Short mmCIF file of C-alpha atoms in Angstrom, two decimals:
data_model
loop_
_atom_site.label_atom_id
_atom_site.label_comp_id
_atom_site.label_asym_id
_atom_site.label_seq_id
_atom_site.Cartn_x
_atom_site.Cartn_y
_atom_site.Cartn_z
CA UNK A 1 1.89 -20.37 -33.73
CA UNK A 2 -0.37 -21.47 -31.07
CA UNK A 3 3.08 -23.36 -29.53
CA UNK A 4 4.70 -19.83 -29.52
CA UNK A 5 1.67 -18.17 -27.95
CA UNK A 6 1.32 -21.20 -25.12
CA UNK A 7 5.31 -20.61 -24.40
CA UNK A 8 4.69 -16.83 -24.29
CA UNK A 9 2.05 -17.78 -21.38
CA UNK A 10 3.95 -20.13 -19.82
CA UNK A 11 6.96 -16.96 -19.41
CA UNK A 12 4.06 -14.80 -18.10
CA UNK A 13 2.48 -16.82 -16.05
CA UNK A 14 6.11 -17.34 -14.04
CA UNK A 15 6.90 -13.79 -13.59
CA UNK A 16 3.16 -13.36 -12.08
CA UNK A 17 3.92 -16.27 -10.25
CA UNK A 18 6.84 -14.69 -8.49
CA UNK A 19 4.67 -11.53 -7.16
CA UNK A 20 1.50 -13.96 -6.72
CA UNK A 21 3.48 -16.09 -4.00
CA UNK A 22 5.46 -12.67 -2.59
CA UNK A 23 2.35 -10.95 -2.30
CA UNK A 24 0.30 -13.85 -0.46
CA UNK A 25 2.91 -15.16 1.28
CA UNK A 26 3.86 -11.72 2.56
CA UNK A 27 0.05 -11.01 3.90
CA UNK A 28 -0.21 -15.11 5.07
CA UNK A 29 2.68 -13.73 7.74
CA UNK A 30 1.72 -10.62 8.78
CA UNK A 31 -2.40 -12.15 9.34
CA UNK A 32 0.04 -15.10 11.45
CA UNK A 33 1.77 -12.97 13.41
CA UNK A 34 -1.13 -10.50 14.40
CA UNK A 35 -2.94 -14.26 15.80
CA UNK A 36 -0.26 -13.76 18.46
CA UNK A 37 -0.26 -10.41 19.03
CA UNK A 38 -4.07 -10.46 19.67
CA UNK A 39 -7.57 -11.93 20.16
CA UNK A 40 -7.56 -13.73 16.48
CA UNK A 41 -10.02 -12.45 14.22
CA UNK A 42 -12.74 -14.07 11.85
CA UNK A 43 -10.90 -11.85 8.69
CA UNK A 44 -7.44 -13.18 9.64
CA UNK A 45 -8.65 -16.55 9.30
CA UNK A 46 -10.09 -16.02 5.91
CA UNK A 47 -7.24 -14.17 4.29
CA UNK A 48 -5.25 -16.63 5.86
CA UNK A 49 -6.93 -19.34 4.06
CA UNK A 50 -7.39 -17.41 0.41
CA UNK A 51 -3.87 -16.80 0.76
CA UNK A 52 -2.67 -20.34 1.44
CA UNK A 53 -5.31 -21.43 -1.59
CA UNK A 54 -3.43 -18.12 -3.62
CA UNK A 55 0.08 -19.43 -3.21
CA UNK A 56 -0.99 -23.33 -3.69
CA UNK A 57 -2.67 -22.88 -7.12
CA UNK A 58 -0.32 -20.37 -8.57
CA UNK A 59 2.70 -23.24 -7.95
CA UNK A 60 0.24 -26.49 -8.95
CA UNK A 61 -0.48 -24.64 -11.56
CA UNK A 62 2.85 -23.23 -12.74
CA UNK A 63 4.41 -27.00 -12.64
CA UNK A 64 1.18 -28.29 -14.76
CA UNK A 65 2.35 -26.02 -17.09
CA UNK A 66 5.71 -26.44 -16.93
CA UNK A 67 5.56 -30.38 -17.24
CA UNK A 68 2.87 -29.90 -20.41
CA UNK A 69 5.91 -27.71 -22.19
CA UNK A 70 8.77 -30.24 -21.69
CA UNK A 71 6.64 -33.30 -22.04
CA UNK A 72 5.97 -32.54 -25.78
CA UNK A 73 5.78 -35.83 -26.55
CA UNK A 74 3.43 -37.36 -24.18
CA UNK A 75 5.53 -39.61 -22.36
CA UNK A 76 4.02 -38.67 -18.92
CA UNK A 77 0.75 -40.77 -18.00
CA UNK A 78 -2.37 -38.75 -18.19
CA UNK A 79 -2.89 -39.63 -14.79
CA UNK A 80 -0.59 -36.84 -12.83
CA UNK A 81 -1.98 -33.96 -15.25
CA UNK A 82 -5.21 -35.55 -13.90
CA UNK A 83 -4.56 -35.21 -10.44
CA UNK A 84 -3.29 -31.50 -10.43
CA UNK A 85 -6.11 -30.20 -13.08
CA UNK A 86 -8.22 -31.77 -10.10
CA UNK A 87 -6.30 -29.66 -7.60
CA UNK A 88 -6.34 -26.51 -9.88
CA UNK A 89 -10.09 -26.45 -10.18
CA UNK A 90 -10.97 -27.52 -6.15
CA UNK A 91 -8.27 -24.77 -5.49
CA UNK A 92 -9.61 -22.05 -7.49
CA UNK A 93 -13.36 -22.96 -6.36
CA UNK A 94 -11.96 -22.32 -2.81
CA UNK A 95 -10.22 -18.99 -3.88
CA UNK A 96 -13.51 -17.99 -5.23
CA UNK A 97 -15.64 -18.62 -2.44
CA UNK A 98 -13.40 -17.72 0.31
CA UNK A 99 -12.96 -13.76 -1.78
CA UNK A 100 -17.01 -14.08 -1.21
CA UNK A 101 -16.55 -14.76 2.30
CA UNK A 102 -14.19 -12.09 3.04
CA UNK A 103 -16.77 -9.56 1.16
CA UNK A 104 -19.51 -11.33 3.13
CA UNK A 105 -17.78 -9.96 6.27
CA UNK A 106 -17.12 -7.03 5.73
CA UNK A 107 -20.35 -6.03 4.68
CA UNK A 108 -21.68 -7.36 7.83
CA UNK A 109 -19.38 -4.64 9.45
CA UNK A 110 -19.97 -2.02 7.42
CA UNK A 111 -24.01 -2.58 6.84
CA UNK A 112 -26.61 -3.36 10.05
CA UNK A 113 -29.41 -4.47 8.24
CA UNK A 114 -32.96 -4.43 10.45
CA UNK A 115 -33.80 -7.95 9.19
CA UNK A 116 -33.29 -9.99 12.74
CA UNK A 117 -33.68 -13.12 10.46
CA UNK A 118 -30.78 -11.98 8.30
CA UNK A 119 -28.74 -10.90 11.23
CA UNK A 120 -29.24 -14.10 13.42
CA UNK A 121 -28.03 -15.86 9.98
CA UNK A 122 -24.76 -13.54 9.92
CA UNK A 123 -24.04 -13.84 13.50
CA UNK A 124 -24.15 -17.73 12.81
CA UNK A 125 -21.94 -18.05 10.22
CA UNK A 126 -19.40 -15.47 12.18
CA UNK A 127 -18.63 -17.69 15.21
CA UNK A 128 -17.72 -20.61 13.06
CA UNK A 129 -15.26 -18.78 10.45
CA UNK A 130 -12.80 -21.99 10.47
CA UNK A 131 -15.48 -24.49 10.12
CA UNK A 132 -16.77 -22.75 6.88
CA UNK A 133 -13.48 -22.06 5.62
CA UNK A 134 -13.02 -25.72 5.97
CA UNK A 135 -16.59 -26.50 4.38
CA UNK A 136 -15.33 -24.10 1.50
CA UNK A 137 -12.81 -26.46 0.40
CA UNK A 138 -14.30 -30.17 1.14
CA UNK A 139 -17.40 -28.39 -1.15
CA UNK A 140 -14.93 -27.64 -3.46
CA UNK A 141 -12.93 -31.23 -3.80
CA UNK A 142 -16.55 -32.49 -3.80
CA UNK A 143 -17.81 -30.18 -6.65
CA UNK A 144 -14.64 -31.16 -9.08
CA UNK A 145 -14.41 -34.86 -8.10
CA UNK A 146 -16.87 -35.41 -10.60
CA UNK A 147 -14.70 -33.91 -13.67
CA UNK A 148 -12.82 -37.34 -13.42
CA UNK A 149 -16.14 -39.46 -15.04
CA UNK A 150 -17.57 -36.81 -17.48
CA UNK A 151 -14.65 -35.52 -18.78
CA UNK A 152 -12.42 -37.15 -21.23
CA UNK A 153 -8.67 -36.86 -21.58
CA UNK A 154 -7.64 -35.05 -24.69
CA UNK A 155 -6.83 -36.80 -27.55
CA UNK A 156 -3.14 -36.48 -28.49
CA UNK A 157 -3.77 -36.30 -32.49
CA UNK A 158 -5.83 -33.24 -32.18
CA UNK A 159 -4.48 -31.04 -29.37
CA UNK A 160 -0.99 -29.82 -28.13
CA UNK A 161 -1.06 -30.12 -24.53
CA UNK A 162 -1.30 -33.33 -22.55
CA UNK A 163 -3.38 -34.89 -20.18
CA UNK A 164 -6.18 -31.71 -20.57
CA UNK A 165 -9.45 -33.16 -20.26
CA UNK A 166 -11.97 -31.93 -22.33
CA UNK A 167 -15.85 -31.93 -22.12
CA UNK A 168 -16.57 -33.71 -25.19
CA UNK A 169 -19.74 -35.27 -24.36
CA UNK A 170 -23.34 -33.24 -23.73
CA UNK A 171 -22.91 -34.39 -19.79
CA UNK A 172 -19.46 -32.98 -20.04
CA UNK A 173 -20.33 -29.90 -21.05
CA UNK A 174 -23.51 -29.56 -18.35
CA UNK A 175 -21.43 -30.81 -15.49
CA UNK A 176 -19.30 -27.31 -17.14
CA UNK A 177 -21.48 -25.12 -16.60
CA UNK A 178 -22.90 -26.62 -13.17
CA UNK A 179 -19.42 -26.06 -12.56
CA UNK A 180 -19.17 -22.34 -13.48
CA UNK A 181 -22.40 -21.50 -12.00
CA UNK A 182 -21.43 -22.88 -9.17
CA UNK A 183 -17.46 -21.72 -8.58
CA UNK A 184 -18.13 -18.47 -10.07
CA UNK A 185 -21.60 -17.55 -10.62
CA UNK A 186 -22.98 -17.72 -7.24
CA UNK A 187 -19.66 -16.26 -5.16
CA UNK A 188 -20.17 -13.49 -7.94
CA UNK A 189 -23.87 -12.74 -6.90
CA UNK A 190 -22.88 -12.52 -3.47
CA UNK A 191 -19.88 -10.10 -4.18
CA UNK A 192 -22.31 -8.04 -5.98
CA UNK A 193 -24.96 -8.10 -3.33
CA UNK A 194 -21.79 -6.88 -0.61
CA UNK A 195 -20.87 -3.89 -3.20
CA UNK A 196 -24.51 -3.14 -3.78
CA UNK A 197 -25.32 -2.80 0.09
CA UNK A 198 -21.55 -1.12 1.40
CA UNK A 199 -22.50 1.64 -1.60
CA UNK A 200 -25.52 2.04 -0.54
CA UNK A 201 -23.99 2.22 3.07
CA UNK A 202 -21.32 4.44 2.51
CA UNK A 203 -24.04 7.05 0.49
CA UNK A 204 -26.28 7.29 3.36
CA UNK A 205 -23.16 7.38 5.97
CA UNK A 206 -21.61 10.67 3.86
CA UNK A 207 -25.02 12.35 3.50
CA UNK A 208 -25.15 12.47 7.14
CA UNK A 209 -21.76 13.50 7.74
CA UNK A 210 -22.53 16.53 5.39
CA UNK A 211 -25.91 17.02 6.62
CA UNK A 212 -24.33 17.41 10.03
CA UNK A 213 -21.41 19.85 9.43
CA UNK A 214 -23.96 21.89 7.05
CA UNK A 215 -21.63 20.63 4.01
CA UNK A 216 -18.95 23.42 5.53
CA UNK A 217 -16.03 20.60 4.94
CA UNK A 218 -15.53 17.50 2.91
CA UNK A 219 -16.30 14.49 5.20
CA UNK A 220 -13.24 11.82 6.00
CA UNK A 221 -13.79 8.41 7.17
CA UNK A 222 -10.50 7.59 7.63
CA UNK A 223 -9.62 3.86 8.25
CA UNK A 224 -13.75 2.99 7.45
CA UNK A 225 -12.89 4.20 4.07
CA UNK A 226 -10.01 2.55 3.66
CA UNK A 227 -11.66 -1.01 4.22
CA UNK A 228 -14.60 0.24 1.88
CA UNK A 229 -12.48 1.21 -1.02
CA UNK A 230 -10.55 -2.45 -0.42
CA UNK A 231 -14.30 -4.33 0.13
CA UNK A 232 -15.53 -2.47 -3.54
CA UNK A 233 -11.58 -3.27 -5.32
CA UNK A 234 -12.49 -6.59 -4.84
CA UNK A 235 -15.77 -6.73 -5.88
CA UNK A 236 -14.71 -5.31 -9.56
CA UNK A 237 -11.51 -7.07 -9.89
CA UNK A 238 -14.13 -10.13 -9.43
CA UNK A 239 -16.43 -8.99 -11.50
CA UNK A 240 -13.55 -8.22 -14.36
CA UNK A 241 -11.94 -12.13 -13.44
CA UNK A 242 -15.25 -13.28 -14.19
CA UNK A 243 -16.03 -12.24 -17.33
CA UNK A 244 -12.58 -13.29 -18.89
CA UNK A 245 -12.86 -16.51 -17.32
CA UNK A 246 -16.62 -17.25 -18.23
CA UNK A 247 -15.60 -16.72 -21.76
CA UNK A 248 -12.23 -18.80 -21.84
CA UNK A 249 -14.50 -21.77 -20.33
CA UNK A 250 -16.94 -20.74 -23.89
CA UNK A 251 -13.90 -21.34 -25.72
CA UNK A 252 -13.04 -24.39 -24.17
CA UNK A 253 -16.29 -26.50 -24.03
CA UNK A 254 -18.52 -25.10 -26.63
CA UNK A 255 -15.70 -24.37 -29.32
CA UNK A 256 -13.17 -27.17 -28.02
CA UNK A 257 -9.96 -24.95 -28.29
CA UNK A 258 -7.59 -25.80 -25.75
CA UNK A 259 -6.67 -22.75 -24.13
CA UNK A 260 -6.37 -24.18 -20.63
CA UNK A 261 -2.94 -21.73 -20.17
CA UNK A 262 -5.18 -18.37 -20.30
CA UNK A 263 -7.19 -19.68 -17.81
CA UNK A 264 -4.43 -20.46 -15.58
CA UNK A 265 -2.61 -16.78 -16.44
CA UNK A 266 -5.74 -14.69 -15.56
CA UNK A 267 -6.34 -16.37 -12.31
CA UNK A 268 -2.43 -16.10 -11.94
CA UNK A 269 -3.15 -11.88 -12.34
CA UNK A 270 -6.49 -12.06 -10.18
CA UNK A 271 -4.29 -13.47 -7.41
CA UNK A 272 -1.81 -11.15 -7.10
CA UNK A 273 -3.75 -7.88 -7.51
CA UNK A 274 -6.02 -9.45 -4.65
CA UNK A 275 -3.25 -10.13 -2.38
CA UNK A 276 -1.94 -6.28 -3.24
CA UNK A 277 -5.46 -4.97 -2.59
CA UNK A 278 -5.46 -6.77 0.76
CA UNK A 279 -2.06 -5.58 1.77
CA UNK A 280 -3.92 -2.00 1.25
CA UNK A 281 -6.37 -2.72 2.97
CA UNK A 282 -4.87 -3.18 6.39
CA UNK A 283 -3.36 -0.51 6.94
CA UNK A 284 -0.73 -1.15 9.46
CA UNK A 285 0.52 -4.10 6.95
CA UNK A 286 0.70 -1.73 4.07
CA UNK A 287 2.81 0.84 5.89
CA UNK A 288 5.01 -1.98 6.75
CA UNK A 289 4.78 -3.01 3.69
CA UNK A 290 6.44 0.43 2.19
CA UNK A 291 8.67 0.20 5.47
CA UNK A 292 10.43 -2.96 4.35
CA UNK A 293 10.34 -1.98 0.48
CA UNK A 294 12.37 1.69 1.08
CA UNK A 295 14.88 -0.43 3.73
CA UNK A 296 15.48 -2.72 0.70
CA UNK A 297 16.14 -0.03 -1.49
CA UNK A 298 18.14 1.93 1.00
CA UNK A 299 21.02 -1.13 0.68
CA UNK A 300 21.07 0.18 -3.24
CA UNK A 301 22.19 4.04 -3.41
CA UNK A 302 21.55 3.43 -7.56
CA UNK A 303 17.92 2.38 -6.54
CA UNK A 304 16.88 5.26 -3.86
CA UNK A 305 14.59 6.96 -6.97
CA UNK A 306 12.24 4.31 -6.15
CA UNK A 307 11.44 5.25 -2.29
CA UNK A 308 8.28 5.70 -1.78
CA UNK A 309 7.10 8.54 0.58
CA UNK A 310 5.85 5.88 3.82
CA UNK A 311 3.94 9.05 5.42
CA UNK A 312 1.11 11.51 3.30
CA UNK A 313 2.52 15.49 2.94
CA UNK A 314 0.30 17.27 5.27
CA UNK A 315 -0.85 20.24 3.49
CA UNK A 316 -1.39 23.34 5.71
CA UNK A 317 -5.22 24.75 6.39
CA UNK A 318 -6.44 27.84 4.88
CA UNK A 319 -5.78 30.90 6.34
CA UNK A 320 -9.38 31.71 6.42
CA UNK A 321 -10.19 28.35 8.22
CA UNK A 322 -10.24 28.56 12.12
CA UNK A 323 -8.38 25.59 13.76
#
């Protein structure tokens, strides 16, 4: 049963795979080209990054999977499986971080806070974007690295996959949760500190608004709210990836089941609805986006039912309402 249920994963986890690389691939391009149509920008250098990490892990991970179904037998040294767990885990570190990063940033310019301390802080880590995108990933290689002497490799009798390593051991299972704290925990608390202050900052900026038009209209913040709603989509799709994934690592090193595959499947669906929410977020990509999607579809008469309306229906005013 629990063969059936890995296989079943294994399908899913390719079909996501498919929209995880379209998706990140799609918004690595458009962040590339707009380096040459302009002065580059600190948030094209971060998606950028998070989608190169995206688009690496979903295919390391998608051929670890695919080499643990046809090698039922073991015959492959533990050694590669080894290697690209190692990968996986630096890999999603670095995906984690860098979506912390990208929150970071926009909350810095969404939010001025009256802290100068703070905001000296912020302006430092803003002119050297690359060099902590960089740090991002040596931190995570250098966070993992040590998974290779705590952890043992599964033991063939007992489990069905090969080459998984398993914290066994007291240390392995502290070094696990060093691990969580550290790849999901703390990017978490940051997220939530971003949501917490561009709420608080969008509250204060529509009071205001309504305070000055003597709450005679509903106040629009056009492309500001566009970026919030994106910023705060993050944040819960996080907060959700974080709670499935804390409790699939429970599974793993305090009950010693060996369901390695979920963990690679939810990060495979946290992936691709991040690279959609980021598509959304910019909103000259997105309207390409739909651009390219209803020329597609225009090639298929049998298909035009799935246009989607590129521009929003205008609705006319009031006739009471003065223009």
């Amino acid at each position: 049963m629990f063969a059936i249920n890995m296989f079943i994963i294994w399908i899913a986890t390719g079909l996501l795979a498919v929209t995880t690389v379209f998706f990140n691939a799609y918004m690595f391009l458009m962040s590339l080209l707009s380096f040459k149509d302009k002065k580059r920008c600190p948030t094209d250098t971060i998606i950028m990054a998070l989608t190169v990490a995206d688009v690496t892990h979903q295919l390391v991970c998608y051929f670890w999977m695919t080499m643990d179904e046809v090698d039922t037998m073991c015959n492959i040294a533990a050694i590669p499986y080894t290697v690209m767990l190692l990968i996986i885990f630096t890999l999603k570190f670095t995906i984690m971080w860098d979506t912390s990063f990208l929150a970071f940033y926009y909350s810095t310019k969404l939010v001025s806070t009256p802290n100068h301390c703070y905001t000296q802080i912020q302006t430092a880590i803003l002119k050297h974007v690359t060099s902590v995108v960089l740090l991002i990933t040596v931190c995570g290689l250098g966070t993992c690295m040590p998974m290779l002497a705590v952890f043992n490799t599964g033991n063939q009798t007992h489990i069905k996959d090969c080459g998984v390593m398993m914290p066994e051991t007291y240390t392995g299972q502290l070094y696990v949760a060093i691990y969580l704290l550290t790849s999901d925990l703390l990017p978490g608390l940051i997220m939530v500190k971003c949501c917490i202050s561009i709420s608080v900052h969008l509250m204060i900026h529509l009071r205001h608004i309504k305070a000055s038009t003597n709450g005679s209209h509903c106040p629009k913040l056009g492309s500001e709210m566009r970026v919030v709603r994106m910023a705060l989509s993050l944040v819960a799709i996080f907060t959700l990836f974080l709670v499935v994934d804390l409790y699939v690592h429970y599974q793993i090193a305090i009950k010693h089941e060996n369901v390695i595959g979920l963990t690679f499947f939810f990060t495979s669906v946290y992936t691709t609805v991040t690279a959609m929410v980021l598509i959304y977020g910019k909103k000259t990509v997105w309207k390409t986006l739909l651009h390219d999607f209803n020329v597609c579809v225009d090639g298929y008469p049998c298909l035009s039912c799935l246009k989607v309306p590129e521009h929003k229906t205008k609705h006319n005013a009031p006739a009471g309402v003065k223009k």
